[in-house]
Every structure is written in C-alpha cells, then in structure tokens.
Coordinates of C-alpha atoms and ligand atoms in Angstrom, one line a residue:
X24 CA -8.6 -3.9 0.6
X25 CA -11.5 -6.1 0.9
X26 CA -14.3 -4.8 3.1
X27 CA -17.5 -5.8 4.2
X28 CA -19.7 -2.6 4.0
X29 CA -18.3 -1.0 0.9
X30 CA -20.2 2.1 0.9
X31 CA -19.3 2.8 4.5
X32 CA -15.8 1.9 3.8
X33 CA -15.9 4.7 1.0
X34 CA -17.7 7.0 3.5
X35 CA -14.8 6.9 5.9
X36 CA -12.3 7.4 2.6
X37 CA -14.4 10.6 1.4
X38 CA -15.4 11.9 4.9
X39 CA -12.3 11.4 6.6
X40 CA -9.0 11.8 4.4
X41 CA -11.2 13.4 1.2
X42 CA -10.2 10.7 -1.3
X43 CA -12.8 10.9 -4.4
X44 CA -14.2 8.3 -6.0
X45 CA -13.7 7.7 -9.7
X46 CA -15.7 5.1 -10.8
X47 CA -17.5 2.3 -8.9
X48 CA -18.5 -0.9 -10.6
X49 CA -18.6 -4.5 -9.9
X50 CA -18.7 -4.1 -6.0
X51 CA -15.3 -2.3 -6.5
X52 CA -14.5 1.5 -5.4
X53 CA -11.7 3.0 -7.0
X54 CA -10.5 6.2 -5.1
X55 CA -8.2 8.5 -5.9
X56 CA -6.5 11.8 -4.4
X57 CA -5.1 13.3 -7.3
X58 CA -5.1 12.6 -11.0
X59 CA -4.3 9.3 -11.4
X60 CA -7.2 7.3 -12.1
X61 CA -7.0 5.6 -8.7
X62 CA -4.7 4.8 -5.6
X63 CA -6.9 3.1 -3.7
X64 CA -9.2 0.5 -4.3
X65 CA -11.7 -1.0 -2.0
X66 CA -13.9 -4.3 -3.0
X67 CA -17.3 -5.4 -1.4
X68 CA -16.8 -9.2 0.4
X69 CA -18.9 -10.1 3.2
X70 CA -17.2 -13.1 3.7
X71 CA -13.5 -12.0 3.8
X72 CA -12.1 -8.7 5.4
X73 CA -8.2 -8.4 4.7
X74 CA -6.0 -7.0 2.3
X75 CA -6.1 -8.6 -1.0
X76 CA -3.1 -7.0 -2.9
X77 CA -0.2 -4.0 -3.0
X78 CA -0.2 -2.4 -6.4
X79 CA 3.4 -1.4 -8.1
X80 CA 3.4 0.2 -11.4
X81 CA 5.9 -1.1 -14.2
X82 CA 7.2 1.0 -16.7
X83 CA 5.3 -0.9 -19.6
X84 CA 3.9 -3.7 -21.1
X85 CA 6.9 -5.9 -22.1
X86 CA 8.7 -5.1 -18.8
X87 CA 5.5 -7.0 -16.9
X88 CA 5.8 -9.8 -19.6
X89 CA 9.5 -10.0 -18.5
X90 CA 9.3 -9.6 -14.7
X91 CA 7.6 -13.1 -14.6
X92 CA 10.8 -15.4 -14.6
X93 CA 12.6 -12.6 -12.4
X94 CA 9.6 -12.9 -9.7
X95 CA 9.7 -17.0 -10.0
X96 CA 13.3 -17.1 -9.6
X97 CA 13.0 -14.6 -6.5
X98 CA 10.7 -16.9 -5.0
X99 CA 7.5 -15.4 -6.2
X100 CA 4.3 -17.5 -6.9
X101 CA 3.2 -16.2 -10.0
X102 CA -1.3 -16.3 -9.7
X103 CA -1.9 -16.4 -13.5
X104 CA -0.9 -14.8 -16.3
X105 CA -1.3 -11.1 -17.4
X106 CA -4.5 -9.5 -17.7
X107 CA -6.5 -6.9 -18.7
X108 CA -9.6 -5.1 -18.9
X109 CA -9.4 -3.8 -15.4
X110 CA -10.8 -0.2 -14.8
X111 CA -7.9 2.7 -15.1
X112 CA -5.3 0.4 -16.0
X113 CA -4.0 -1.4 -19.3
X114 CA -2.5 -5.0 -17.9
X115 CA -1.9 -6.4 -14.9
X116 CA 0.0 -9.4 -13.4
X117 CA -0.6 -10.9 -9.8
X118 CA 2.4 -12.6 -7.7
X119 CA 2.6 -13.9 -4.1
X120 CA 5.7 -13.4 -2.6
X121 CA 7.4 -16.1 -0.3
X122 CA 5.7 -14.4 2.9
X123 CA 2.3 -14.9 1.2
X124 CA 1.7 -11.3 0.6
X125 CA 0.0 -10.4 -2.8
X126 CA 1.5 -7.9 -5.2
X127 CA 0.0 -6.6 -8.2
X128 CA 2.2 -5.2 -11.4
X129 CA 0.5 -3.2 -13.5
X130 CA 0.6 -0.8 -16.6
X131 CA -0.6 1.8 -18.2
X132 CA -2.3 4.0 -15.6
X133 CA -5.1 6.4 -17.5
X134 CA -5.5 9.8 -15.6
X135 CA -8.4 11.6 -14.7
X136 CA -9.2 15.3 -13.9
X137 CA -8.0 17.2 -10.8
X138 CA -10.3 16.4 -8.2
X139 CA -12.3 19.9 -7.0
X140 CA -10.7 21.7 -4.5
X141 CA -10.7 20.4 -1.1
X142 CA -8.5 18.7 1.8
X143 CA -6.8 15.6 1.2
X144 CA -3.4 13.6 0.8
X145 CA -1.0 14.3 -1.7
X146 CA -0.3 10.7 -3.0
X147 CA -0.6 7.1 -2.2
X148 CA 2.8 6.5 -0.5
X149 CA 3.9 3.2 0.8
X150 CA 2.9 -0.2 2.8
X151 CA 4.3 -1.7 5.4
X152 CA 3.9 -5.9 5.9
X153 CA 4.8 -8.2 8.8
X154 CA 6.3 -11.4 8.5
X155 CA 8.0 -14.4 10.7
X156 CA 10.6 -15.0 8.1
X157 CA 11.3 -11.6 6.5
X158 CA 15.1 -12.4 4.5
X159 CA 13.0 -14.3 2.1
X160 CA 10.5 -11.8 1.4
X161 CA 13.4 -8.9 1.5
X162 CA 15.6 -11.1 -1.2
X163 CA 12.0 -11.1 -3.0
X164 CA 11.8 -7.4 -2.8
X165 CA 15.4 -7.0 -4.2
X166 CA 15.7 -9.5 -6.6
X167 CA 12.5 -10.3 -7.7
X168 CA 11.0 -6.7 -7.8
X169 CA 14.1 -4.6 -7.9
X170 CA 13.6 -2.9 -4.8
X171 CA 16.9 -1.1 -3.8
X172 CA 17.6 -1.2 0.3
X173 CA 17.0 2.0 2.6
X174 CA 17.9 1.6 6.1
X175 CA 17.4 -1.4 8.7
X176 CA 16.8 -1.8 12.3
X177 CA 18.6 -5.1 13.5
X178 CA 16.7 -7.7 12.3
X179 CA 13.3 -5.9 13.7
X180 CA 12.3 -3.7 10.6
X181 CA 14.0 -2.7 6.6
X182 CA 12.6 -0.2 4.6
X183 CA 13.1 -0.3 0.8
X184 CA 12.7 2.3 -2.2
X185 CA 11.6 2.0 -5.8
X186 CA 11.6 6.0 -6.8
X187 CA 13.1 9.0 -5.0
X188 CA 10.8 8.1 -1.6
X189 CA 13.0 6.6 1.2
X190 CA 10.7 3.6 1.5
X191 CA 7.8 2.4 -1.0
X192 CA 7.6 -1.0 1.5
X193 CA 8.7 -1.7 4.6
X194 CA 9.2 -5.3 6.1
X195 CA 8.6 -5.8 10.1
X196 CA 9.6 -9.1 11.8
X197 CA 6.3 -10.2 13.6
X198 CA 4.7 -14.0 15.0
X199 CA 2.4 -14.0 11.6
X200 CA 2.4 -12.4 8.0
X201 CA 0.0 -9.6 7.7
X202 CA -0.5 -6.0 6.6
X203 CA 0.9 -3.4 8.9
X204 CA -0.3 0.0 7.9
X205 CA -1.1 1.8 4.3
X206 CA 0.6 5.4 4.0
X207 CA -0.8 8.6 2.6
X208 CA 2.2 11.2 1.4
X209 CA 0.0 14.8 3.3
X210 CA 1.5 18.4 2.8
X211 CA 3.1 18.5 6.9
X212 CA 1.4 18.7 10.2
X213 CA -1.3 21.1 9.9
X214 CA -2.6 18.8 7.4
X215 CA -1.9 15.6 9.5
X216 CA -3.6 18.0 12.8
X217 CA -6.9 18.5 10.1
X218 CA -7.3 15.1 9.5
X219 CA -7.2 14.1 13.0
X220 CA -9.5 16.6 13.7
X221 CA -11.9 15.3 11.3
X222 CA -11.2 11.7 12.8
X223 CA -12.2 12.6 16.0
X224 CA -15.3 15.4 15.5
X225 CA -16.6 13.1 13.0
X226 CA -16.0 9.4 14.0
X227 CA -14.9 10.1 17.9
X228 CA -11.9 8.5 17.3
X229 CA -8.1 8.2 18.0
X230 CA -5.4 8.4 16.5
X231 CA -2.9 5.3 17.3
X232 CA 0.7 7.2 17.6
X233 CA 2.1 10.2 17.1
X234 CA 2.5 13.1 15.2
X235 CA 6.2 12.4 15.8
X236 CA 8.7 11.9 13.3
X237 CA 10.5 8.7 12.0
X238 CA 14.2 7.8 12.8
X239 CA 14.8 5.8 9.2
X240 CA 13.7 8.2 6.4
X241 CA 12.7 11.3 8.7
X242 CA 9.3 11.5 7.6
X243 CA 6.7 13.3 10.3
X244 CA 3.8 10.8 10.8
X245 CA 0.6 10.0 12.6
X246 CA -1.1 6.6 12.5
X247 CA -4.7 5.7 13.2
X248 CA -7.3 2.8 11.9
X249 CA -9.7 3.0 8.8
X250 CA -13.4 1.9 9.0
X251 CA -12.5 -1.5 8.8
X252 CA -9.3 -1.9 11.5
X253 CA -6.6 -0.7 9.3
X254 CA -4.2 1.0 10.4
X255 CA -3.5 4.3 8.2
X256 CA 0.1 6.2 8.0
X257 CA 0.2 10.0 7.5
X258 CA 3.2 11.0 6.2
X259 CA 5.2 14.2 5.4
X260 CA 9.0 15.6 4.9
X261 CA 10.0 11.7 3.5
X262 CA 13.6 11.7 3.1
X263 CA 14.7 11.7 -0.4
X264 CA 16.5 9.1 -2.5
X265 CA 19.8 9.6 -4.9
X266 CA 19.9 10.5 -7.6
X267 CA 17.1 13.3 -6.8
X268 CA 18.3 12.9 -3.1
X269 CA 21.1 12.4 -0.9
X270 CA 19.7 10.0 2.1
X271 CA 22.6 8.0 3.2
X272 CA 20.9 4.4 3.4
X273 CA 22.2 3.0 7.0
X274 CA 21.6 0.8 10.0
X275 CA 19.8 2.0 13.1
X276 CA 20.7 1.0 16.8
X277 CA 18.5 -1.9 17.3
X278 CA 15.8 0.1 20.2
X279 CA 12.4 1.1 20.1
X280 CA 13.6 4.9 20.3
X281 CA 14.5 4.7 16.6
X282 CA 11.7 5.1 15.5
X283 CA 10.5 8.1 17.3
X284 CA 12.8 11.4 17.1
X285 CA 10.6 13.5 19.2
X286 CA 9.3 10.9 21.8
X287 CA 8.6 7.4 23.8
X288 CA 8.5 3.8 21.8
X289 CA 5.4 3.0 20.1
X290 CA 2.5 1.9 22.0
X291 CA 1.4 -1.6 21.9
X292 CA -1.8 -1.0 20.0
X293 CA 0.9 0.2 17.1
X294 CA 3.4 -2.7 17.3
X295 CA -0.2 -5.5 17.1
X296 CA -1.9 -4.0 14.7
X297 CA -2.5 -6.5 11.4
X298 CA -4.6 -6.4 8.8
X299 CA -5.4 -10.3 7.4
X300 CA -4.2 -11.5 3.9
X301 CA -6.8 -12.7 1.8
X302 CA -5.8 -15.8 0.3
X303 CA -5.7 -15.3 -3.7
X304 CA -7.0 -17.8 -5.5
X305 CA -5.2 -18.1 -9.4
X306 CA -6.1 -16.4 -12.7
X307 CA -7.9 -13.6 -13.0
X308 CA -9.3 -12.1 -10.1
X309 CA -12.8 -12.1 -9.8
X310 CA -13.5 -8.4 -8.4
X311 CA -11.5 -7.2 -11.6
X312 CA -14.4 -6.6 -13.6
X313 CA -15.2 -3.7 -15.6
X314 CA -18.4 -3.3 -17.8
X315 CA -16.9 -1.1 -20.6
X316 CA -13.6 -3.1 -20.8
X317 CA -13.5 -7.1 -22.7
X318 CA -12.7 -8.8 -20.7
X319 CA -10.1 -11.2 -21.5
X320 CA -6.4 -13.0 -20.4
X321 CA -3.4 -12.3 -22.0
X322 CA -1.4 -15.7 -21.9
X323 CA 1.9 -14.5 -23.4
X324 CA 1.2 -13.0 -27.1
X325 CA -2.2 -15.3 -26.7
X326 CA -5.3 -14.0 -25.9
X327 CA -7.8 -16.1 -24.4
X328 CA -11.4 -15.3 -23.6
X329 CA -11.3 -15.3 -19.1
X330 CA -14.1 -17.7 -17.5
X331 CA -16.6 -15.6 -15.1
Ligands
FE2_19 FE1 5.1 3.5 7.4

C-alpha cells in the first residue's frame, strides 16, 4: 500500500493489529505477523495514496521465468522483466491484469524469528478487488495465474483459491476497478472482539460490519478502515479446500443475505468502500530498494545493471 505518513501508517499496523516491523529502508516498511520475513508492506508517497500491488508467491525461480507467457496469454500486462534485490525475497516479477490491478510474483521468501509474544493475526490471508468487467479479470485469475474457482454470487461477487484457503482473491462487480479490503487470518472472535477494542480505546473508531459470518467460505469476520481509508478484513474458521478440505465449491442465491449468516445485508459504507490503484509505471519499481542487496534486472538468463 502506498501511504502518505509512513510512520503513522506503521503506528496504526503496530498499535492496532500488532504487526512488527522487520526492516525499514528506502521509505518502505516491511511488516510482518509471524515468521515470514514480511506480509505487509507499506511505502512512503506523498503524492499518491492507493494500492500499488498484491503479492503471490511461486514455488521457484524457473516457475516465475515461465509464468510470463501464461500471464500474456491470460491477458496480463507484463511491467518488466524479473528482478531482484528486494528485501526478504529472492526475484520478483510485476503483471497487470486486464482490470488494471497489479500483481506481484515472487520467490524465495527468507524467514525471520518469531516475533515476541503478543496479540496479533495469524497470517496475511486474502484481497478482495472490484471491477466493471470482472470475466476478464476472473479468466486472468484462472488461466493466467492458476487460480482454481470457489463459490459465486450471480454475477455480483467469485471468490477463488490458490492453497487449502477457500479464497486467496475475491472479485466484486463494481462502477470502477479498485481495492476492496485486505484480510488478516485471526485465531476466532475473542481475537476479532480485542482488536476492535483496541480500534476503538485507541483510535475512537468503528468497525465497518460485523462480527458476522460469511455465506461463501464460512469464515467469521469483521471489517473496518486502516489509517489511511482501507478497509481491513478479520477473518477466522475459513472453510477449507480439497485435498486438505472438503468445501463443496457452489453458487449462492444472488441476495445480499448471502453474505451474512447471522444478520442484515451489508451497510453501504461496506459495499463503497475502494482503495485507488496506483498506476505502475514499467521496470523495476522504484520503492524496491534495498541497501544490502545489488541491485540489478534479470532479463531472462541476462543480468543487466537496473537505472535508479
Ligand atoms: Fe474478504
């Protein structure tokens, strides 16, 4: 996410939903929840606020080499070619999908230690984006990133899976392409009921919707906005996929009741909210800096040295 007050950006991370930082460099903050070297990162720019890019991990390097044609064919604007040097990862490759939301593969993910003891999500979970024209972006998802389907809702929302999670994205039909909401996997609802405390006795604020739970992929959840408008998913009890699972991927009656079990349709403040895309510019991106790492582009087996 790119944010305009970085360190009160990190503040609401820490303070909030007890993310730890790892490392901070180059005007970037890369948080974490666990031991992976980061799930979340969050880069200074005062002149754009938006989300900049969702981050999928490949298995390895040659499978990002080959997921270029696949992503092309799909659709996909590929920005670039691989790169690396980028903290807590060994390669990367940027693509924008048809909708004009940014994905970024990666590889090689380095660990940390445990963070200390304390109260805070379990792992980054999923993203949700809105579109105008979602087939494209859902034949994108499928074909071009090998996304397998979940469930749908009429032609109003799809949820898709990439592990054992019921959904890693979801795809809402909406007047404009944006982010919907980023989702945190928490332990259940006393965890969810802590953090909204903490909202509220820290920040005075609200949450969005719920605690309820989902029709498509029975997860519990509660929504509410980060520091910079938004919107955060808490999520618990996410249905699980075969093999490890046996959710029965299915279509939903086409009303606002599906997606509340316990309760009434989702407010309006819910069905707005959008976060702006940043438009990516090609090559290497410019926040993806790191001071111990060369910095450098891998153009197929050729390595070239990256301009500033
Ligand atoms: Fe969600």
């Amino acid at each position: 996410m790119r944010v305009p007050d970085l360190d009160a950006a990190v503040e609401f991370q820490t303070e909030i939903l007890g993310l730890v930082e790892t490392v901070r460099v180059g005007g970037v903050s890369y948080l974490t929840c666990n031991e992976r070297h980061h799930e979340l990162l969050l880069i200074e720019d005062r002149e754009q606020c938006g989300y900049d890019h969702i981050g999928l991990e490949v298995a390895d390097a040659p499978e990002l080499e080959s997921a270029k044609s696949r992503l092309e064919k799909a659709g996909g604007r590929v920005l670039g070619g691989v790169y690396d040097g980028e903290p807590g990862i060994d390669r990367a490759l940027r693509v924008q999908s048809p909708s004009g939301h940014v994905f970024k593969l990666f590889t090689g993910m380095k660990t940390v230690p445990a963070p200390p003891p304390g109260d805070r999500p379990i792992k980054f979970e999923h993203v949700s984006v809105k579109s105008n024209r979602p087939k494209p972006l859902e034949r994108f998802l499928a074909d071009g990133l090998g996304m397998r389907f979940s469930d749908r809702m009429g032609p109003f929302a799809s949820w898709w899976h990439c592990d054992s999670d019921h959904h890693g994205m979801a795809v809402v039909l909406a007047p404009k392409a944006e982010f919907s909401h980023y989702a945190w996997t928490v332990e259940d609802l006393n965890q969810m009921g802590r953090i909204a405390d903490r909202l509220k006795q820290q920040r005075d604020q609200k949450l969005i919707w719920g605690p309820s739970r989902h029709g498509p992929g029975n997860n519990l959840f509660t929504y509410f906005n980060d520091h910079d408008g938004a919107m955060i998913e808490l999520c618990a009890d996410m249905a699980v996929m075969p093999p490890q699972g046996d959710y029965v991927a299915r279509k939903w009656p086409n009303s606002p009741t599906t997606i509340n079990q316990w309760g009434s349709p989702p407010p309006l403040r819910f069905l707005r909210a959008g976060f702006p895309i940043v438009e990516p510019s090609p090559g290497r991106p410019s926040w993806a800096n790191s001071a111990e790492s060369p910095r450098a582009v891998l153009a197929g087996s050729k390595r070239q040295q990256a301009p500033d």
